[in-house]
PDB file of C-alpha atoms in Angstrom:
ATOM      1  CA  UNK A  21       0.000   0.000   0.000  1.00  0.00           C
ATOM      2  CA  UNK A  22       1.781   3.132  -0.886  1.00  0.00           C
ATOM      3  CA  UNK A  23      -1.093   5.475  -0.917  1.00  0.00           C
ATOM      4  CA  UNK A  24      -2.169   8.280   1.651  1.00  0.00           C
ATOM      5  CA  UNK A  25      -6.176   8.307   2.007  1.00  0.00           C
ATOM      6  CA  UNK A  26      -8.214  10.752   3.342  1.00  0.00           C
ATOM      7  CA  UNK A  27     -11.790  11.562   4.032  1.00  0.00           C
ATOM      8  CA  UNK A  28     -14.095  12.474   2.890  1.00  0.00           C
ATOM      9  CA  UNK A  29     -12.992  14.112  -0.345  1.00  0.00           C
ATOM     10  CA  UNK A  30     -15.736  16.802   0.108  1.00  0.00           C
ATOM     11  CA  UNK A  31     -16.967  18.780   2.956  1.00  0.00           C
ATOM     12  CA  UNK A  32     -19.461  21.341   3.540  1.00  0.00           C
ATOM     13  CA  UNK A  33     -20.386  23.104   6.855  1.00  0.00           C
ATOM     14  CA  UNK A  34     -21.667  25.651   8.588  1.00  0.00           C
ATOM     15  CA  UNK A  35     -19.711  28.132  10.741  1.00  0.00           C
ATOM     16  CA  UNK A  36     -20.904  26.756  13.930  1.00  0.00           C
ATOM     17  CA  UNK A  37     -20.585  23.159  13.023  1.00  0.00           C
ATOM     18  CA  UNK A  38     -17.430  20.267  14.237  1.00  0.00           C
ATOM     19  CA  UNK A  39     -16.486  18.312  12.062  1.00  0.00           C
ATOM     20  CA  UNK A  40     -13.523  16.127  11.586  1.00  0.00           C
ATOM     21  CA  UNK A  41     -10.854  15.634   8.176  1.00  0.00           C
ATOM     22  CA  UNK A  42      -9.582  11.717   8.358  1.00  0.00           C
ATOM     23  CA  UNK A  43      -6.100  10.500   6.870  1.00  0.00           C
ATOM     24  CA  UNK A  44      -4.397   7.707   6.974  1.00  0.00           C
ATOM     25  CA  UNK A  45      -1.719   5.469   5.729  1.00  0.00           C
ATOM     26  CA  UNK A  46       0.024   2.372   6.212  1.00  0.00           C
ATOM     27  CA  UNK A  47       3.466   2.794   4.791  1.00  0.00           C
ATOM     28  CA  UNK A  48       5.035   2.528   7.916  1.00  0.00           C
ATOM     29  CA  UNK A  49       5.782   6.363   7.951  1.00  0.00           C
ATOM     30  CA  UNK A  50       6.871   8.099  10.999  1.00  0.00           C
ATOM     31  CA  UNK A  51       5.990  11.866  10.134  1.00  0.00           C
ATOM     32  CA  UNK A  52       2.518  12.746   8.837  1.00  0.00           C
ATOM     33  CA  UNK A  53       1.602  16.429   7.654  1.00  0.00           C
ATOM     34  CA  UNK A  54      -1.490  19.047   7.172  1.00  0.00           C
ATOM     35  CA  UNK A  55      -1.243  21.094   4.289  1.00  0.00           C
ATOM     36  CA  UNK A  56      -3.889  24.249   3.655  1.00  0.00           C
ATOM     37  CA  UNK A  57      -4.019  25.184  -0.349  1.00  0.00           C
ATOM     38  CA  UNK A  58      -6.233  28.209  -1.459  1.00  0.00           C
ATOM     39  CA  UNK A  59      -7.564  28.592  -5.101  1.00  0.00           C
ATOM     40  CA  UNK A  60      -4.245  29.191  -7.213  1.00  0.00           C
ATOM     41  CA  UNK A  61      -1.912  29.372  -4.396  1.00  0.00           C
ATOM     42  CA  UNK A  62       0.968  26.640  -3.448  1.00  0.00           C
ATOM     43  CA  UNK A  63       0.147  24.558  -0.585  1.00  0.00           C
ATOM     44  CA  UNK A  64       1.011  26.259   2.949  1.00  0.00           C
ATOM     45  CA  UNK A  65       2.161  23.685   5.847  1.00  0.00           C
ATOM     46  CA  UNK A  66       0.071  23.929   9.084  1.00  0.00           C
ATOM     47  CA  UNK A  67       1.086  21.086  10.937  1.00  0.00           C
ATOM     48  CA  UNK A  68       4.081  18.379  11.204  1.00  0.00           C
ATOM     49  CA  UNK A  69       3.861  15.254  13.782  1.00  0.00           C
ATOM     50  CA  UNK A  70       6.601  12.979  14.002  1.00  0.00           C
ATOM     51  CA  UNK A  71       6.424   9.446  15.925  1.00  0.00           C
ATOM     52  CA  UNK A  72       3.378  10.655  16.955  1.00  0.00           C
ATOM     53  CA  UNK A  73       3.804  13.802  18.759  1.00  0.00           C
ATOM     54  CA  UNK A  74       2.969  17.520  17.199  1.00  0.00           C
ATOM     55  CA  UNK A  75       6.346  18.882  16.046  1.00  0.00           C
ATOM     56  CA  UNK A  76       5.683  21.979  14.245  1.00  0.00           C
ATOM     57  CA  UNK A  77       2.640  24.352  14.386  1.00  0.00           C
ATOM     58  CA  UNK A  78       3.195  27.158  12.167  1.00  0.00           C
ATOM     59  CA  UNK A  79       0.945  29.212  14.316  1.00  0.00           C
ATOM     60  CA  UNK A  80      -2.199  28.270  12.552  1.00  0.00           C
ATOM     61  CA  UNK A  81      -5.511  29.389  14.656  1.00  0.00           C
ATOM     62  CA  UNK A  82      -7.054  26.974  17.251  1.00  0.00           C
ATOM     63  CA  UNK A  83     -10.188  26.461  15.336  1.00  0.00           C
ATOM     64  CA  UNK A  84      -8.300  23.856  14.044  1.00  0.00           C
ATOM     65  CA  UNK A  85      -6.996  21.013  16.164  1.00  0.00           C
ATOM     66  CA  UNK A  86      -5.074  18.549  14.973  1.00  0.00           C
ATOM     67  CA  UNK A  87      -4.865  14.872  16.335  1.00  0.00           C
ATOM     68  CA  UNK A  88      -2.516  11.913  15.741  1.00  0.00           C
ATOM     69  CA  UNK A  89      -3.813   9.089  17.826  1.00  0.00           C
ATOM     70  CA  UNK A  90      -1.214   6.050  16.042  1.00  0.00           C
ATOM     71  CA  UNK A  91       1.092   6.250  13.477  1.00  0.00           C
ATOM     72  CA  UNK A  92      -1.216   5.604  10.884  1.00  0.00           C
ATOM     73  CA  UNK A  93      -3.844   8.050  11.949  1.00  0.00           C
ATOM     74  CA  UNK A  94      -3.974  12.062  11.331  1.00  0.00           C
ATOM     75  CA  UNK A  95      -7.003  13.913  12.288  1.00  0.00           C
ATOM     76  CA  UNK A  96      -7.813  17.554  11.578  1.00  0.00           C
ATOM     77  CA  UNK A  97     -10.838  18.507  14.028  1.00  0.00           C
ATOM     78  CA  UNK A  98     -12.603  21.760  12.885  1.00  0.00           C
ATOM     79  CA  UNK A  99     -14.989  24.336  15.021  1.00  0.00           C
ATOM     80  CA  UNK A 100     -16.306  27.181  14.513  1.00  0.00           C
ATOM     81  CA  UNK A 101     -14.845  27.960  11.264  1.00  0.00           C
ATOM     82  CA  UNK A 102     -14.817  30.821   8.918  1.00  0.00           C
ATOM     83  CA  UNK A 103     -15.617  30.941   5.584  1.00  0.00           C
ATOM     84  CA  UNK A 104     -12.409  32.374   4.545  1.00  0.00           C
ATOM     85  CA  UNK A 105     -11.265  28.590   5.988  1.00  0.00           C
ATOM     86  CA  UNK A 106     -12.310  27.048   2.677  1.00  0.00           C
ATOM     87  CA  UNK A 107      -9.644  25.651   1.119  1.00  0.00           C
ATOM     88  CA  UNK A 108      -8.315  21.698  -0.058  1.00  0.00           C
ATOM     89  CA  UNK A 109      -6.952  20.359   2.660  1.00  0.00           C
ATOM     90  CA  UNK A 110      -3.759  17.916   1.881  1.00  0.00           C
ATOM     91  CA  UNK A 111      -2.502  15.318   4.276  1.00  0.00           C
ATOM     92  CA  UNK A 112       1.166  13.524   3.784  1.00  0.00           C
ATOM     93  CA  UNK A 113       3.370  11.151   5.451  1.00  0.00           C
ATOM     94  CA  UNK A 114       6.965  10.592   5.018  1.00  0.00           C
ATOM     95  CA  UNK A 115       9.522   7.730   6.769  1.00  0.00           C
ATOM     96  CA  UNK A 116      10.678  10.470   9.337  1.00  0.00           C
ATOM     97  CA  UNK A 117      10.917  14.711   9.509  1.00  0.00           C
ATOM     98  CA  UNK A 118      14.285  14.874   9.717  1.00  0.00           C
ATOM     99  CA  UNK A 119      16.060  17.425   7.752  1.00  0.00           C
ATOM    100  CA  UNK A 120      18.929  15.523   7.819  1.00  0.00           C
ATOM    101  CA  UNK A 121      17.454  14.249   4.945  1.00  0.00           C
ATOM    102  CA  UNK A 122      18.281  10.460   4.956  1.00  0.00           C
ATOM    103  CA  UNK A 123      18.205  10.459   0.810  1.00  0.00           C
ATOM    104  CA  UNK A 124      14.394   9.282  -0.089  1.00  0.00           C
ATOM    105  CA  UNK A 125      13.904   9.472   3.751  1.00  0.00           C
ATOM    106  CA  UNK A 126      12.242  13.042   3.390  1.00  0.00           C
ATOM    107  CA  UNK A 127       9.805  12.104   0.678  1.00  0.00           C
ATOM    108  CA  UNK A 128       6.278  13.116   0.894  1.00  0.00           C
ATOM    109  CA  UNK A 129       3.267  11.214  -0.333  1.00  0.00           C
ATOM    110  CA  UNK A 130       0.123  13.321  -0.785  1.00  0.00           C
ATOM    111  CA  UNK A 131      -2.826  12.243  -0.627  1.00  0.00           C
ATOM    112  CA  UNK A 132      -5.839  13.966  -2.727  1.00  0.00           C
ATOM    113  CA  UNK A 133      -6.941  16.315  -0.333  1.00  0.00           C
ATOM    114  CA  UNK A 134     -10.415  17.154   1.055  1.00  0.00           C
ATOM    115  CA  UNK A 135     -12.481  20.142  -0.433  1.00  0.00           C
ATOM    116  CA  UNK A 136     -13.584  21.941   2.873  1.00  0.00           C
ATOM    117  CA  UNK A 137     -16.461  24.670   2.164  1.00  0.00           C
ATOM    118  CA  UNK A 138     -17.548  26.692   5.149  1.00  0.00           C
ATOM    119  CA  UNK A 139     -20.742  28.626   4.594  1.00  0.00           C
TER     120      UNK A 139
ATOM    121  CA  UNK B  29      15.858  29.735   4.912  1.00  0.00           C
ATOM    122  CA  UNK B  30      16.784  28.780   1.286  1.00  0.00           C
ATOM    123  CA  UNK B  31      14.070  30.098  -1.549  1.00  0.00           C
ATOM    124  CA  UNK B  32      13.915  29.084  -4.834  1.00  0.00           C
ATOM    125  CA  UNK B  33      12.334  31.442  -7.969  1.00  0.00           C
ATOM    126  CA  UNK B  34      11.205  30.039 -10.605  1.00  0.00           C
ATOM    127  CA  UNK B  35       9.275  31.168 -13.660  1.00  0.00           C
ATOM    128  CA  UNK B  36       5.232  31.489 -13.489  1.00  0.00           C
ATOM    129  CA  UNK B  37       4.435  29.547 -16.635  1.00  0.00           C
ATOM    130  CA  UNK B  38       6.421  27.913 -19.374  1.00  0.00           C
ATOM    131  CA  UNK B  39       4.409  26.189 -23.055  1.00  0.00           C
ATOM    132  CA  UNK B  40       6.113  22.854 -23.993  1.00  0.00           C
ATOM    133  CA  UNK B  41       5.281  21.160 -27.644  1.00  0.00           C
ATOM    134  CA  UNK B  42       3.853  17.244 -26.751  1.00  0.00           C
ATOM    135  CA  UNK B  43       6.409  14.430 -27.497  1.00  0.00           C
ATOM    136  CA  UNK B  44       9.417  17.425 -26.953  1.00  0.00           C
ATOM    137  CA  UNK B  45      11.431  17.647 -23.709  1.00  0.00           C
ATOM    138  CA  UNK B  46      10.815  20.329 -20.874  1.00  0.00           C
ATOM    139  CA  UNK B  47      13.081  22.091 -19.032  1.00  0.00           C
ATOM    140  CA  UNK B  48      12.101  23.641 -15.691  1.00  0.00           C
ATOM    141  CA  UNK B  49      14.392  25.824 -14.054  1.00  0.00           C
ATOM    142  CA  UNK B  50      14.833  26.839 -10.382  1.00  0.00           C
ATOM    143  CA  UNK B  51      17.162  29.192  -8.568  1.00  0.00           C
ATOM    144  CA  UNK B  52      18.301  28.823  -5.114  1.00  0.00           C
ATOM    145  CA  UNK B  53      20.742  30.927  -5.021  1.00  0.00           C
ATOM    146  CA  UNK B  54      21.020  30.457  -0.901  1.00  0.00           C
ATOM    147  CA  UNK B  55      21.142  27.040  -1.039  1.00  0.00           C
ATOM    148  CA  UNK B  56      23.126  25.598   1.950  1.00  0.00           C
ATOM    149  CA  UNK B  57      25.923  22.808   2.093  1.00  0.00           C
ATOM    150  CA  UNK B  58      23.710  19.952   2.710  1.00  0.00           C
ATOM    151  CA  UNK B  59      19.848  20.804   2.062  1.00  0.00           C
ATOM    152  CA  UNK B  60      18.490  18.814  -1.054  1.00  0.00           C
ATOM    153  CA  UNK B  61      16.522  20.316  -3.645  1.00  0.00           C
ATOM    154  CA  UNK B  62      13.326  18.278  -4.415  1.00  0.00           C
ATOM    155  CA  UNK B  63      10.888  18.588  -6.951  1.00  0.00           C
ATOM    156  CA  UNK B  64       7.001  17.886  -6.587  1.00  0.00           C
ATOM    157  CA  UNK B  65       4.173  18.199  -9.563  1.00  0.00           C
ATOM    158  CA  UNK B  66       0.458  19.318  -9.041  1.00  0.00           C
ATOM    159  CA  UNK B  67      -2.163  18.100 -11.602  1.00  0.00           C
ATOM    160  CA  UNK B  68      -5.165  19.929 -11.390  1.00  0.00           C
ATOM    161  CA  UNK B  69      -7.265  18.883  -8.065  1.00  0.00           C
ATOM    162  CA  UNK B  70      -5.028  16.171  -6.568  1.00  0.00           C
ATOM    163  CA  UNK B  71      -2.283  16.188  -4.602  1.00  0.00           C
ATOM    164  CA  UNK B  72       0.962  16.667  -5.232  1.00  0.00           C
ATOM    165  CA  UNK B  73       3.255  13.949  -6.514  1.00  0.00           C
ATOM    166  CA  UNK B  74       7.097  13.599  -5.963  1.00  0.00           C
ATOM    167  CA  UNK B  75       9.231  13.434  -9.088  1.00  0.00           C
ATOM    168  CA  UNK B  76      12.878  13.741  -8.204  1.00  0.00           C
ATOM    169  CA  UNK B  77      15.353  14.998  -5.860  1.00  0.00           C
ATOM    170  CA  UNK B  78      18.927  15.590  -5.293  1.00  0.00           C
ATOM    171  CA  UNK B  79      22.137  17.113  -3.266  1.00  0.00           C
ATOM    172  CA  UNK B  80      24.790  17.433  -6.186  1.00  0.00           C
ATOM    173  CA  UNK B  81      25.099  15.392  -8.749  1.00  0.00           C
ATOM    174  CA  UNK B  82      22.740  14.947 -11.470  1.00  0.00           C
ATOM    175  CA  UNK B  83      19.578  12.203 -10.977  1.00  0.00           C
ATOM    176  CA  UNK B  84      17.593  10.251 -13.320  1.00  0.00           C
ATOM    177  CA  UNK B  85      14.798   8.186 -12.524  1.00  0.00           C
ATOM    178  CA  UNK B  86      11.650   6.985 -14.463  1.00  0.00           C
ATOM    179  CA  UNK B  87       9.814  10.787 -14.815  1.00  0.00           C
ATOM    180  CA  UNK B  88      12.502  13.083 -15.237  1.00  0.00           C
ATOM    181  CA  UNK B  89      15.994  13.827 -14.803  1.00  0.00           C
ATOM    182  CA  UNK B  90      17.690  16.552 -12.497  1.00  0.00           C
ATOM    183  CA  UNK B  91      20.682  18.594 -13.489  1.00  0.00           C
ATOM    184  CA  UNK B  92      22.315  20.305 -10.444  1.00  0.00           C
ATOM    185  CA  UNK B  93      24.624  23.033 -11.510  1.00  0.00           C
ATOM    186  CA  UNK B  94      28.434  22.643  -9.862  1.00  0.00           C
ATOM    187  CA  UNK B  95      28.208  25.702  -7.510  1.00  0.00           C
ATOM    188  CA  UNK B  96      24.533  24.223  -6.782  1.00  0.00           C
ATOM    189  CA  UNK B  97      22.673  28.176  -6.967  1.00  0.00           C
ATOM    190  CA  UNK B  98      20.302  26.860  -9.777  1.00  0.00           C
ATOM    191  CA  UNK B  99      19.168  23.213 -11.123  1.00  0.00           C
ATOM    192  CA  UNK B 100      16.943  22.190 -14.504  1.00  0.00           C
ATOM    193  CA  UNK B 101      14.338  19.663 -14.227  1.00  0.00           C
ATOM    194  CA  UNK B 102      14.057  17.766 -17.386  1.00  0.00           C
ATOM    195  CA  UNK B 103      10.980  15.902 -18.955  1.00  0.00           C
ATOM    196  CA  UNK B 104      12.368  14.251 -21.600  1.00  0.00           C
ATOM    197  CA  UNK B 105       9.072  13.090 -23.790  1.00  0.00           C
ATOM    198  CA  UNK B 106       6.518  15.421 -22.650  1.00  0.00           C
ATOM    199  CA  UNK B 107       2.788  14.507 -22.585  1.00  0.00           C
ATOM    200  CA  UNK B 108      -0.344  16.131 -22.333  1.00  0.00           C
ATOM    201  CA  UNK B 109      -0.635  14.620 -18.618  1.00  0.00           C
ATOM    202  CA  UNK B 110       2.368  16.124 -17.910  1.00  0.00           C
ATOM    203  CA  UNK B 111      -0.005  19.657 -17.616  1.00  0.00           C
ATOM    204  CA  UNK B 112       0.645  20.803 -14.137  1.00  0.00           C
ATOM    205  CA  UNK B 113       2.468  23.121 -11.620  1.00  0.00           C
ATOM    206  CA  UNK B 114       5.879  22.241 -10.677  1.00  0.00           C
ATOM    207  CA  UNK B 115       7.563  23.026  -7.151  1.00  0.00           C
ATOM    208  CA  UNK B 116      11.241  23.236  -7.124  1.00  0.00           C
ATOM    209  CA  UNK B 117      11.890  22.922  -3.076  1.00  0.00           C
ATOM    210  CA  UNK B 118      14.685  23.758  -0.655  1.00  0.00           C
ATOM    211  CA  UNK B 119      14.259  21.206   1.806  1.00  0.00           C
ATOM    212  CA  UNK B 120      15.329  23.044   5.315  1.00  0.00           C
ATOM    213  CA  UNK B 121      18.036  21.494   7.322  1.00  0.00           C
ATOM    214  CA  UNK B 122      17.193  20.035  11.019  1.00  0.00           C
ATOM    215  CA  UNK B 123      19.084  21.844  13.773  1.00  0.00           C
ATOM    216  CA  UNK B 124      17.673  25.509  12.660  1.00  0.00           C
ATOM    217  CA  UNK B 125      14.453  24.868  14.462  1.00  0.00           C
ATOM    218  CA  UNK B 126      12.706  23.946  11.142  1.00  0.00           C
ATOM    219  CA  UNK B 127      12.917  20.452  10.679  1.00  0.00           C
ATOM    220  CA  UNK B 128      10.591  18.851   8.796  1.00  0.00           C
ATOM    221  CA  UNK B 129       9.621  22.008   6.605  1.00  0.00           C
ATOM    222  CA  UNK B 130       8.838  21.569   2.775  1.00  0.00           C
ATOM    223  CA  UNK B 131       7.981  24.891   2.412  1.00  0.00           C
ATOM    224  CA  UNK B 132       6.358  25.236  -1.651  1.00  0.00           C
ATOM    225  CA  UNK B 133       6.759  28.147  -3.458  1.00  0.00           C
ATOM    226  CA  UNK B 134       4.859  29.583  -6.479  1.00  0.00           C
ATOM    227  CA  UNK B 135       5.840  27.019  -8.753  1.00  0.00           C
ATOM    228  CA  UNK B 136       5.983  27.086 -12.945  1.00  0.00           C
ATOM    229  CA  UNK B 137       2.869  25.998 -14.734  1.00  0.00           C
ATOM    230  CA  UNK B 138       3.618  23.643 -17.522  1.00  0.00           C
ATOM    231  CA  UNK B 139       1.185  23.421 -20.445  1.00  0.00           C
ATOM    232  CA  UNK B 140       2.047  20.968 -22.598  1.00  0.00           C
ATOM    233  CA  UNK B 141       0.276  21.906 -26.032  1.00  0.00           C
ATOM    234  CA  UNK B 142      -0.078  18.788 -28.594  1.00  0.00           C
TER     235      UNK B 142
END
């Protein structure tokens, strides 16, 4: 299995709503990763867990909480978002976050994203 | 942090090759530079990465210049799936508080016309 899944693919909700993004994988990978990507704009990282424990938080807002309950598990929980929050949400997982960059180590698989649409 | 710049979009004739540069001018002793593709709505895919010397594998080829500052990504036989944006990244070193950063830039949008 070298694919990164995540659900659902689309997501609609209201500003006062919870609601939950699902990824997961089962390459073995150590580091998993939320990505945020607006219309015609690169992705932008939010959030980096390695071995299972929250690593980097680029400061995003608490409205998002993120979750990594095993290794093969990444959750995004969402309240009380805004609409400017819409976006395609992108998980990945690599072997580890190290920036010591084991060659092929550092690798990213993406999966498809989820379409979040806050109304 | 290193940045790369590389063009906004480049046109590329089908069955000819396409070459995708990237500067990164700031690029440090031992941070890689990795390139990742973006088809419309999906995620985006790995193609190639390297430290120095030049890399080939079954997408594309990577030509690293000697001083490092710039590097070509090469599609030899473009297609029309090959339509996409492509990330040239500086992939930041651990011990500088940033480990585990791929940080994406702008990217160049390849259309591949037939």
């Amino acid at each position: 299995d070298t694919e990164v899944t995540q659900t659902p693919k689309h997501l609609v909700m209201g500003m006062t709503n919870k609601k939950s993004l699902k990824c997961e994988q089962h390459m073995g990978h150590r580091a998993m990763y939320w990505y945020k990507q607006k219309a015609k704009k690169p992705p932008e990282l939010m959030f980096v867990y390695s071995y299972e424990k929250l690593s980097i938080n680029e400061s995003v807002p608490s409205r998002f909480s993120p979750e990594c309950p095993n290794s093969s598990l990444l959750n995004l929980h969402l309240h009380a978002l805004q609409p400017e929050d819409s976006a395609l949400y992108l998980c990945a997982s690599s072997q580890d976050s190290s920036g010591r960059a084991l060659s092929g180590a550092n690798v990213l698989t993406f999966g498809a994203g989820s379409r979040l649409t806050v109304l | 942090d290193a940045k790369t710049t590389q063009p906004t979009s480049m046109d590329c004739a089908e069955g000819r090759a396409a070459n995708l540069p990237c500067n990164h001018s700031t690029i440090s002793g031992n941070e890689y530079v990795y390139w990742y593709r973006q088809i419309h709505s999906q995620g985006p895919q790995y193609i190639i990465h390297g430290l120095k010397n030049n890399e080939t594998n079954e997408m594309a080829s990577l030509i690293i210049t000697e001083d490092r500052k710039s590097s070509t990504l090469i599609l030899p036989h473009a297609t029309l799936r090959d339509t996409a944006v492509y990330y040239c990244i500086v992939r930041l070193r651990n011990g500088s508080g940033n480990t585990g950063k791929l940080i994406f830039g702008q990217g160049t949008t390849l259309q591949v016309k037939p």
